[in-house]
mmCIF file of C-alpha atoms in Angstrom:
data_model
loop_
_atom_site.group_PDB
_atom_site.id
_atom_site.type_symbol
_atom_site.label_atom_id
_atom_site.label_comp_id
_atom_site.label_asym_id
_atom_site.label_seq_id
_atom_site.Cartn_x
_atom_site.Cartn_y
_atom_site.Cartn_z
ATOM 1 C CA UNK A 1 -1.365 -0.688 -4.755
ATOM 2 C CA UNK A 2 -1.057 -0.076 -1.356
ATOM 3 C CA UNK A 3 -0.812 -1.872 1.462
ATOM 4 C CA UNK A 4 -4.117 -2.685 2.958
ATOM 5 C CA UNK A 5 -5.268 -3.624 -0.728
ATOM 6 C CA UNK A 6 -2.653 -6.156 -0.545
ATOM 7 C CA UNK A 7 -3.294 -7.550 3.045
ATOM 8 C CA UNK A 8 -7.002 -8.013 2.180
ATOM 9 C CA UNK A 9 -6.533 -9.610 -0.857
ATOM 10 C CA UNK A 10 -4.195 -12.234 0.820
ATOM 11 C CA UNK A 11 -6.592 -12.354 3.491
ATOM 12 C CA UNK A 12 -9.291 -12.967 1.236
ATOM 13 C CA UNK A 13 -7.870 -16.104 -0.022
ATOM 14 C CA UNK A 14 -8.540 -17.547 3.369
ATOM 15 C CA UNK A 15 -5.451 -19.892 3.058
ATOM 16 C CA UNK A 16 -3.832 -18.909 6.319
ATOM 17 C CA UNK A 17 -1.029 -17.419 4.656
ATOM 18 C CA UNK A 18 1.536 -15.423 7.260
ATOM 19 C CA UNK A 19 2.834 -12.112 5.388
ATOM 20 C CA UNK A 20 6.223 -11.877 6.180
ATOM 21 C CA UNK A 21 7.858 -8.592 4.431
ATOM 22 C CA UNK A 22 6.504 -5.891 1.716
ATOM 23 C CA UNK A 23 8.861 -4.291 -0.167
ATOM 24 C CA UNK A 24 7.520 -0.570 -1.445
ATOM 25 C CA UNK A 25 8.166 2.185 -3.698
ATOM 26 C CA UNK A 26 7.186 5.159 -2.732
ATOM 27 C CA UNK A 27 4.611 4.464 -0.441
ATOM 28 C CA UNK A 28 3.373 1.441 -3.127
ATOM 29 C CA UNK A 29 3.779 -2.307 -2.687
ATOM 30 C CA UNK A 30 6.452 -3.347 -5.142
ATOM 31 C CA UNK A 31 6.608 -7.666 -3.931
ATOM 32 C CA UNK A 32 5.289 -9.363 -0.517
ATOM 33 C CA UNK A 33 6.830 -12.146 0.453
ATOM 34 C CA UNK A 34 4.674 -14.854 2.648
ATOM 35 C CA UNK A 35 4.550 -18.319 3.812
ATOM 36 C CA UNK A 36 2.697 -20.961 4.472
ATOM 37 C CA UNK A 37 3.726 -24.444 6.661
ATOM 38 C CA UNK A 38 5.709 -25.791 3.571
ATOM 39 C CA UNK A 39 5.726 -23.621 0.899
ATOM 40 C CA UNK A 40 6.707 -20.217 0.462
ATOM 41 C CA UNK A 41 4.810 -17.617 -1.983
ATOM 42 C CA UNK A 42 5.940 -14.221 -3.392
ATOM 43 C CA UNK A 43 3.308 -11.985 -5.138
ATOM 44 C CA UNK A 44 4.392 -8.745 -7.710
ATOM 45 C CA UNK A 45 2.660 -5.937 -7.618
ATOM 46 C CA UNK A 46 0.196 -6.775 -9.762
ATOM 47 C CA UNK A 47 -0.804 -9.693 -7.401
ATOM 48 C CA UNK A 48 0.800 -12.318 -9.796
ATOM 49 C CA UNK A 49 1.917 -14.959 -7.000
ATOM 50 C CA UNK A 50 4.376 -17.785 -7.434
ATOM 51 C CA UNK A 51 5.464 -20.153 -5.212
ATOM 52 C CA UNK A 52 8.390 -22.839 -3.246
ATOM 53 C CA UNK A 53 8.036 -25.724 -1.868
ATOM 54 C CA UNK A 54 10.222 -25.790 1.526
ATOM 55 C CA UNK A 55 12.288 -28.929 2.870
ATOM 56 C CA UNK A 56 13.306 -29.086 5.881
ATOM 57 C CA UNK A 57 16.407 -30.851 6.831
ATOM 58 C CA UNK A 58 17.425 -32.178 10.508
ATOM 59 C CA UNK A 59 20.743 -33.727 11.600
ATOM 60 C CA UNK A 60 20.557 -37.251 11.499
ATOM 61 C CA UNK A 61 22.281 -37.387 15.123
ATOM 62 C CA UNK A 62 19.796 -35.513 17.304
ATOM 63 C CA UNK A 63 16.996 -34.514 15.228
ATOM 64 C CA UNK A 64 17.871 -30.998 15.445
ATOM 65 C CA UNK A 65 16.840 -28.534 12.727
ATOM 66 C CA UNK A 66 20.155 -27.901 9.820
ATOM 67 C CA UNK A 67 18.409 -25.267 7.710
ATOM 68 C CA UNK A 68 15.333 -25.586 5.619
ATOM 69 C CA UNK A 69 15.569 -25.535 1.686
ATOM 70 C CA UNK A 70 13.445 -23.984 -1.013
ATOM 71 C CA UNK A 71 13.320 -25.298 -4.484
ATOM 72 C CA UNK A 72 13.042 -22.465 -7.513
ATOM 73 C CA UNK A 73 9.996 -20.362 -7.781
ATOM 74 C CA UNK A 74 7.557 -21.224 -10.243
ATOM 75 C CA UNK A 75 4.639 -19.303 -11.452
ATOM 76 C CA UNK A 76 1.302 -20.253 -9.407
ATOM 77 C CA UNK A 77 -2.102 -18.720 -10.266
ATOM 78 C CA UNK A 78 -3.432 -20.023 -7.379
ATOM 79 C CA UNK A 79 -2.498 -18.082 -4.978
ATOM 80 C CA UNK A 80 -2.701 -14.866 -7.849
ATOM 81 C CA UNK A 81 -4.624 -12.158 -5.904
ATOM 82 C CA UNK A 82 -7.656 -10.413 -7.220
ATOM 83 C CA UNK A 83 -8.373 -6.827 -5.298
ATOM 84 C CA UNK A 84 -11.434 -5.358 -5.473
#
């Protein structure tokens, strides 16, 4: 697949998702990585998405922001693509 097939597919879920890297193989889309507020999703490149929940963690002095935290992936057909 390339990569407009991709981007309208995630579009097309109408989720809001933010792509933030495709990885390709010769010219074809091999995983895309994206995000959402809390969660993060990957998608193969067959479109087969799963997902991460995100936690973010602040220092209990000032409030400011330590690092954020994913838990494991775990397979999640909602967010599977379907291209046309």
């Amino acid at each position: 697949m390339k990569t407009k097939e991709f981007e309208k597919a995630i579009d097309a879920l109408n989720l809001g998702i933010v792509i933030d890297e495709m990885k390709l193989n010769h010219s074809n889309v091999r995983q895309v990585t994206g995000h959402l507020e809390n969660e993060g999703v990957i998608w193969n490149e067959k479109g087969e998405a799963f997902s991460t929940d995100f936690e973010w963690r602040e220092n209990k002095e000032d409030g400011d922001l330590v690092g954020v935290f994913g838990s494991s992936l775990e397979r999640n057909k909602l967010y599977d693509l379907k291209f046309e």
